[in-house]
Amino acid sequence: MPLRRALLALPALLALGGPLGAESYPTRPIALVVPFAAGGPTDTVSRLVAEAMGRDLGQTIVVENVGGAGGTLGAQRVAQAKPDGYILLLHHIGMATTPSLYRKLAYDPVGGFEPIGLVTEVPMTLVARKDFPANTLAEAVAVIKRDADKLNYGNAGIGAASHLCGLLLMQSVDTAMTTVPFRGTGPAMQELLAGRIDLMCDQTTNTTEQINGGTVKAFAVTTPERVAALPKLATSKEGGLPGFEVTVWHGLYAPKGTPPEIVARLSKALQTALADPKLIARFAELGTAPVPAAQATPAAHRAFWQADIAKWRPIIQAAGQYAD
Ligand code: MLT
């Protein structure tokens, strides 16, 4: 196209999101911040999603682990980044509990983000070191009540799923244990395997292979129904603790102010990724499944997230437990 015609066409191209706008996005690799350590459940889900989304977008999505402070350090990194579509966050239920749990944050835990779509909802499991002296949930509860002052419970910091699940467990059995925080349950699992911590409540995406491989003991899955990848593992209700139920939803975010065309493109790529047969099969092996496509949208994600913030606020306020 001659230069003069090209210059005249420029405003129209920009308005359409043409070669210089969202249509050509992305033109370089995208960073995906995981707010927990490598090798853990959020990391595992994120790497599978990043690979499949990257194929649809025609660009590499590079996972960056920014763990610590229950996921708030990684979230802060994204909330304060340039909203140009080249940095994203994959975070979980902590996005709903952080606004109530953390009263002093250096970023806006709600207004700092554009939701792109929900990703998955993962069951949790109560697991212990291999030589823990119990074989059923009832026996484990008896040991917890008897030896609470000697037992260490591992988690990924305040607001992490493993923290919330542990609180629920300790409330359900009316007994407190010493908690040991890590940058994620990836490193916490290594400590459990080495027998240096005793118990942990963690997502199936981090425990299924260890449970099926016999390297940890498992006492319950925290969902109303058993999980196909762990058919022998009883539910908490079957094991005698009906209130001990929790699942962990995950969502994808961009910094606030990311252009809507880019958010829409990312949401489309997320939907394509979640329909990928290889991703679905791997999720199933890890005891989870992608959300339906209708939930992998900004509107469905925003509505779900806001409802979950409202659900957790009174629970956290009543417990009077804050991160500061
Ligand atoms: C992780 O990826 O380490 C976990 O999601 C941590 C947690 O929330 O328990």
CSV table of N, CA, C and O in Angstrom, one decimal, residues 189-264:
chain,number,residue,atom,x,y,z
A,189,MET,N,4.7,-30.2,50.3
A,189,MET,CA,4.6,-31.6,50.0
A,189,MET,C,5.9,-32.3,50.2
A,189,MET,O,6.0,-33.4,50.7
A,190,GLN,N,7.0,-31.6,49.8
A,190,GLN,CA,8.4,-32.2,49.9
A,190,GLN,C,8.7,-32.5,51.4
A,190,GLN,O,9.3,-33.5,51.7
A,191,GLU,N,8.2,-31.6,52.2
A,191,GLU,CA,8.5,-31.7,53.7
A,191,GLU,C,7.6,-32.9,54.2
A,191,GLU,O,8.0,-33.6,55.1
A,192,LEU,N,6.4,-33.0,53.7
A,192,LEU,CA,5.5,-34.1,54.1
A,192,LEU,C,6.1,-35.5,53.7
A,192,LEU,O,6.2,-36.4,54.5
A,193,LEU,N,6.6,-35.5,52.5
A,193,LEU,CA,7.3,-36.7,52.0
A,193,LEU,C,8.5,-37.1,52.8
A,193,LEU,O,8.8,-38.3,53.0
A,194,ALA,N,9.2,-36.1,53.3
A,194,ALA,CA,10.4,-36.3,54.1
A,194,ALA,C,10.0,-36.6,55.5
A,194,ALA,O,10.9,-36.9,56.4
A,195,GLY,N,8.7,-36.5,55.9
A,195,GLY,CA,8.3,-36.7,57.2
A,195,GLY,C,8.6,-35.6,58.2
A,195,GLY,O,8.5,-35.8,59.4
A,196,ARG,N,8.9,-34.4,57.7
A,196,ARG,CA,9.2,-33.3,58.6
A,196,ARG,C,8.0,-32.5,59.0
A,196,ARG,O,8.1,-31.7,59.9
A,197,ILE,N,6.9,-32.7,58.3
A,197,ILE,CA,5.6,-32.2,58.8
A,197,ILE,C,4.7,-33.4,58.8
A,197,ILE,O,4.9,-34.4,58.1
A,198,ASP,N,3.6,-33.2,59.5
A,198,ASP,CA,2.7,-34.4,59.8
A,198,ASP,C,1.5,-34.5,58.8
A,198,ASP,O,1.1,-35.5,58.4
A,199,LEU,N,0.9,-33.3,58.7
A,199,LEU,CA,-0.4,-33.3,58.0
A,199,LEU,C,-0.6,-32.1,57.0
A,199,LEU,O,0.1,-31.1,57.3
A,200,MET,N,-1.4,-32.3,56.1
A,200,MET,CA,-1.7,-31.1,55.2
A,200,MET,C,-3.0,-31.4,54.5
A,200,MET,O,-3.4,-32.5,54.3
A,201,CYS,N,-3.7,-30.3,54.2
A,201,CYS,CA,-4.9,-30.4,53.4
A,201,CYS,C,-4.6,-29.7,52.1
A,201,CYS,O,-4.3,-28.6,52.1
A,202,ASP,N,-4.6,-30.5,51.0
A,202,ASP,CA,-4.1,-29.9,49.8
A,202,ASP,C,-5.0,-30.4,48.6
A,202,ASP,O,-5.7,-31.4,48.7
A,203,GLN,N,-4.9,-29.6,47.5
A,203,GLN,CA,-5.7,-29.9,46.3
A,203,GLN,C,-5.3,-31.2,45.6
A,203,GLN,O,-4.1,-31.6,45.6
A,204,THR,N,-6.2,-31.9,45.0
A,204,THR,CA,-6.0,-33.2,44.3
A,204,THR,C,-4.9,-33.0,43.2
A,204,THR,O,-4.2,-33.9,42.9
A,205,THR,N,-4.8,-31.8,42.7
A,205,THR,CA,-3.8,-31.5,41.6
A,205,THR,C,-2.4,-31.6,42.2
A,205,THR,O,-1.4,-31.7,41.4
A,206,ASN,N,-2.2,-31.7,43.5
A,206,ASN,CA,-0.9,-31.9,44.1
A,206,ASN,C,-0.8,-33.2,44.8
A,206,ASN,O,0.3,-33.6,45.2
A,207,THR,N,-1.9,-33.8,45.1
A,207,THR,CA,-1.9,-35.0,46.0
A,207,THR,C,-2.2,-36.3,45.3
A,207,THR,O,-1.8,-37.4,45.8
A,208,THR,N,-3.0,-36.3,44.2
A,208,THR,CA,-3.5,-37.5,43.6
A,208,THR,C,-2.3,-38.5,43.3
A,208,THR,O,-2.4,-39.7,43.6
A,209,GLU,N,-1.3,-38.0,42.7
A,209,GLU,CA,-0.2,-39.0,42.3
A,209,GLU,C,0.5,-39.5,43.5
A,209,GLU,O,0.9,-40.7,43.6
A,210,GLN,N,0.7,-38.7,44.5
A,210,GLN,CA,1.3,-39.1,45.8
A,210,GLN,C,0.4,-40.1,46.5
A,210,GLN,O,0.9,-41.2,47.0
A,211,ILE,N,-0.9,-39.9,46.5
A,211,ILE,CA,-1.8,-40.8,47.2
A,211,ILE,C,-1.8,-42.2,46.4
A,211,ILE,O,-1.6,-43.2,47.0
A,212,ASN,N,-2.0,-42.1,45.1
A,212,ASN,CA,-2.0,-43.3,44.3
A,212,ASN,C,-0.7,-44.1,44.3
A,212,ASN,O,-0.7,-45.3,44.2
A,213,GLY,N,0.4,-43.3,44.5
A,213,GLY,CA,1.7,-43.9,44.6
A,213,GLY,C,2.1,-44.4,45.9
A,213,GLY,O,3.1,-45.0,46.2
A,214,GLY,N,1.2,-44.2,46.9
A,214,GLY,CA,1.4,-44.7,48.3
A,214,GLY,C,2.5,-43.9,49.0
A,214,GLY,O,3.0,-44.4,50.0
A,215,THR,N,2.9,-42.7,48.6
A,215,THR,CA,4.0,-42.0,49.3
A,215,THR,C,3.4,-41.1,50.4
A,215,THR,O,4.2,-40.6,51.2
A,216,VAL,N,2.1,-40.9,50.4
A,216,VAL,CA,1.5,-40.2,51.6
A,216,VAL,C,0.3,-41.0,52.0
A,216,VAL,O,-0.2,-41.8,51.2
A,217,LYS,N,-0.2,-40.8,53.2
A,217,LYS,CA,-1.5,-41.4,53.6
A,217,LYS,C,-2.6,-40.4,53.3
A,217,LYS,O,-2.4,-39.2,53.5
A,218,ALA,N,-3.8,-40.9,52.9
A,218,ALA,CA,-4.9,-40.0,52.7
A,218,ALA,C,-6.1,-40.4,53.5
A,218,ALA,O,-6.3,-41.6,53.6
A,219,PHE,N,-6.8,-39.4,54.1
A,219,PHE,CA,-7.9,-39.8,55.0
A,219,PHE,C,-9.3,-39.4,54.4
A,219,PHE,O,-10.3,-40.0,54.8
A,220,ALA,N,-9.3,-38.4,53.5
A,220,ALA,CA,-10.6,-38.0,53.0
A,220,ALA,C,-10.4,-37.0,51.8
A,220,ALA,O,-9.4,-36.3,51.7
A,221,VAL,N,-11.4,-37.0,51.0
A,221,VAL,CA,-11.6,-36.0,50.0
A,221,VAL,C,-12.7,-35.1,50.4
A,221,VAL,O,-13.7,-35.6,50.9
A,222,THR,N,-12.5,-33.8,50.3
A,222,THR,CA,-13.4,-32.8,50.9
A,222,THR,C,-14.6,-32.4,50.0
A,222,THR,O,-15.0,-31.2,50.0
A,223,THR,N,-15.1,-33.3,49.2
A,223,THR,CA,-16.3,-33.0,48.3
A,223,THR,C,-17.4,-34.0,48.7
A,223,THR,O,-17.2,-35.0,49.3
A,224,PRO,N,-18.7,-33.6,48.3
A,224,PRO,CA,-19.8,-34.5,48.7
A,224,PRO,C,-19.7,-35.8,48.0
A,224,PRO,O,-20.2,-36.8,48.5
A,225,GLU,N,-19.1,-35.9,46.8
A,225,GLU,CA,-18.9,-37.1,46.1
A,225,GLU,C,-17.5,-37.5,46.0
A,225,GLU,O,-16.6,-36.7,46.0
A,226,ARG,N,-17.2,-38.9,45.8
A,226,ARG,CA,-15.8,-39.3,45.6
A,226,ARG,C,-15.3,-38.8,44.3
A,226,ARG,O,-16.1,-38.4,43.4
A,227,VAL,N,-14.0,-38.8,44.2
A,227,VAL,CA,-13.3,-38.3,43.0
A,227,VAL,C,-12.8,-39.5,42.1
A,227,VAL,O,-12.2,-40.4,42.7
A,228,ALA,N,-13.1,-39.5,40.8
A,228,ALA,CA,-12.8,-40.6,40.0
A,228,ALA,C,-11.4,-41.0,40.0
A,228,ALA,O,-11.0,-42.2,40.0
A,229,ALA,N,-10.5,-40.0,40.1
A,229,ALA,CA,-9.0,-40.3,40.1
A,229,ALA,C,-8.6,-41.0,41.4
A,229,ALA,O,-7.5,-41.6,41.5
A,230,LEU,N,-9.4,-40.9,42.5
A,230,LEU,CA,-9.1,-41.5,43.8
A,230,LEU,C,-10.3,-42.3,44.3
A,230,LEU,O,-10.9,-42.0,45.3
A,231,PRO,N,-10.6,-43.4,43.5
A,231,PRO,CA,-11.9,-44.0,43.8
A,231,PRO,C,-12.0,-44.7,45.2
A,231,PRO,O,-13.1,-44.8,45.7
A,232,LYS,N,-10.8,-45.0,45.8
A,232,LYS,CA,-10.9,-45.7,47.1
A,232,LYS,C,-11.0,-44.7,48.2
A,232,LYS,O,-11.2,-45.1,49.4
A,233,LEU,N,-10.7,-43.4,48.0
A,233,LEU,CA,-10.7,-42.4,49.0
A,233,LEU,C,-12.1,-42.0,49.4
A,233,LEU,O,-12.8,-41.4,48.6
A,234,ALA,N,-12.4,-42.2,50.7
A,234,ALA,CA,-13.8,-41.8,51.2
A,234,ALA,C,-13.9,-40.3,51.2
A,234,ALA,O,-12.9,-39.6,51.4
A,235,THR,N,-15.2,-39.8,51.2
A,235,THR,CA,-15.4,-38.4,51.3
A,235,THR,C,-15.4,-38.1,52.8
A,235,THR,O,-15.5,-39.0,53.7
A,236,SER,N,-15.3,-36.8,53.2
A,236,SER,CA,-15.2,-36.4,54.6
A,236,SER,C,-16.5,-36.8,55.3
A,236,SER,O,-16.5,-37.2,56.4
A,237,LYS,N,-17.6,-36.7,54.5
A,237,LYS,CA,-18.9,-37.1,55.1
A,237,LYS,C,-18.9,-38.6,55.4
A,237,LYS,O,-19.3,-39.0,56.5
A,238,GLU,N,-18.5,-39.4,54.5
A,238,GLU,CA,-18.4,-40.9,54.7
A,238,GLU,C,-17.5,-41.2,55.9
A,238,GLU,O,-17.7,-42.1,56.6
A,239,GLY,N,-16.5,-40.3,56.0
A,239,GLY,CA,-15.5,-40.6,57.1
A,239,GLY,C,-15.9,-40.0,58.5
A,239,GLY,O,-15.2,-40.2,59.5
A,240,GLY,N,-17.1,-39.4,58.5
A,240,GLY,CA,-17.7,-38.9,59.8
A,240,GLY,C,-17.5,-37.5,60.1
A,240,GLY,O,-17.8,-37.0,61.2
A,241,LEU,N,-17.0,-36.6,59.1
A,241,LEU,CA,-16.9,-35.2,59.3
A,241,LEU,C,-17.7,-34.5,58.2
A,241,LEU,O,-17.1,-33.9,57.3
A,242,PRO,N,-19.0,-34.5,58.3
A,242,PRO,CA,-19.9,-34.0,57.1
A,242,PRO,C,-19.6,-32.5,56.8
A,242,PRO,O,-19.8,-32.1,55.7
A,243,GLY,N,-19.3,-31.7,57.8
A,243,GLY,CA,-19.1,-30.2,57.5
A,243,GLY,C,-17.7,-29.9,56.9
A,243,GLY,O,-17.5,-28.8,56.5
A,244,PHE,N,-16.9,-30.9,56.9
A,244,PHE,CA,-15.5,-30.6,56.4
A,244,PHE,C,-15.5,-30.8,54.9
A,244,PHE,O,-15.0,-31.7,54.3
A,245,GLU,N,-16.0,-29.7,54.2
A,245,GLU,CA,-16.1,-29.8,52.7
A,245,GLU,C,-15.6,-28.4,52.2
A,245,GLU,O,-16.0,-27.4,52.6
A,246,VAL,N,-14.7,-28.5,51.2
A,246,VAL,CA,-14.2,-27.3,50.6
A,246,VAL,C,-13.6,-27.7,49.2
A,246,VAL,O,-13.0,-28.7,49.0
A,247,THR,N,-13.9,-26.8,48.2
A,247,THR,CA,-13.2,-26.9,46.9
A,247,THR,C,-12.5,-25.6,46.6
A,247,THR,O,-12.8,-24.6,47.2
A,248,VAL,N,-11.6,-25.6,45.6
A,248,VAL,CA,-10.8,-24.4,45.4
A,248,VAL,C,-11.0,-24.0,43.9
A,248,VAL,O,-10.5,-24.7,43.0
A,249,TRP,N,-11.7,-22.9,43.7
A,249,TRP,CA,-11.8,-22.4,42.3
A,249,TRP,C,-10.6,-21.5,41.9
A,249,TRP,O,-10.0,-20.9,42.8
A,250,HIS,N,-10.3,-21.6,40.6
A,250,HIS,CA,-9.2,-20.8,40.1
A,250,HIS,C,-9.8,-19.9,38.9
A,250,HIS,O,-10.7,-20.3,38.2
A,251,GLY,N,-9.1,-18.8,38.8
A,251,GLY,CA,-9.5,-17.9,37.7
A,251,GLY,C,-8.3,-17.2,37.1
A,251,GLY,O,-7.2,-17.1,37.7
A,252,LEU,N,-8.5,-16.6,35.9
A,252,LEU,CA,-7.4,-15.9,35.2
A,252,LEU,C,-7.7,-14.4,35.2
A,252,LEU,O,-8.8,-14.0,35.0
A,253,TYR,N,-6.7,-13.6,35.5
A,253,TYR,CA,-6.9,-12.1,35.6
A,253,TYR,C,-5.8,-11.4,34.8
A,253,TYR,O,-4.7,-11.9,34.6
A,254,ALA,N,-6.2,-10.2,34.4
A,254,ALA,CA,-5.2,-9.2,33.8
A,254,ALA,C,-5.2,-8.0,34.8
A,254,ALA,O,-6.2,-7.8,35.5
A,255,PRO,N,-4.2,-7.1,34.7
A,255,PRO,CA,-4.3,-5.9,35.5
A,255,PRO,C,-5.4,-5.0,35.0
A,255,PRO,O,-5.8,-5.0,33.8
A,256,LYS,N,-6.0,-4.3,36.0
A,256,LYS,CA,-7.1,-3.3,35.7
A,256,LYS,C,-6.7,-2.4,34.6
A,256,LYS,O,-5.5,-1.9,34.6
A,257,GLY,N,-7.6,-2.2,33.6
A,257,GLY,CA,-7.2,-1.2,32.5
A,257,GLY,C,-6.7,-1.9,31.3
A,257,GLY,O,-6.5,-1.3,30.3
A,258,THR,N,-6.6,-3.3,31.3
A,258,THR,CA,-6.2,-4.0,30.1
A,258,THR,C,-7.3,-3.8,29.1
A,258,THR,O,-8.5,-3.9,29.4
A,259,PRO,N,-7.0,-3.5,27.8
A,259,PRO,CA,-8.1,-3.2,26.9
A,259,PRO,C,-9.1,-4.3,26.7
A,259,PRO,O,-8.7,-5.5,26.7
A,260,PRO,N,-10.4,-4.0,26.6
A,260,PRO,CA,-11.4,-5.0,26.6
A,260,PRO,C,-11.2,-6.0,25.4
A,260,PRO,O,-11.5,-7.2,25.5
A,261,GLU,N,-10.7,-5.5,24.2
A,261,GLU,CA,-10.5,-6.4,23.1
A,261,GLU,C,-9.4,-7.5,23.5
A,261,GLU,O,-9.5,-8.6,23.1
A,262,ILE,N,-8.5,-7.1,24.3
A,262,ILE,CA,-7.4,-8.0,24.7
A,262,ILE,C,-8.0,-9.0,25.7
A,262,ILE,O,-7.8,-10.2,25.6
A,263,VAL,N,-8.8,-8.5,26.6
A,263,VAL,CA,-9.4,-9.4,27.6
A,263,VAL,C,-10.3,-10.4,26.9
A,263,VAL,O,-10.3,-11.6,27.2
A,264,ALA,N,-11.1,-9.9,25.9
A,264,ALA,CA,-11.9,-10.8,25.1
A,264,ALA,C,-11.1,-11.9,24.4
A,264,ALA,O,-11.5,-13.1,24.3
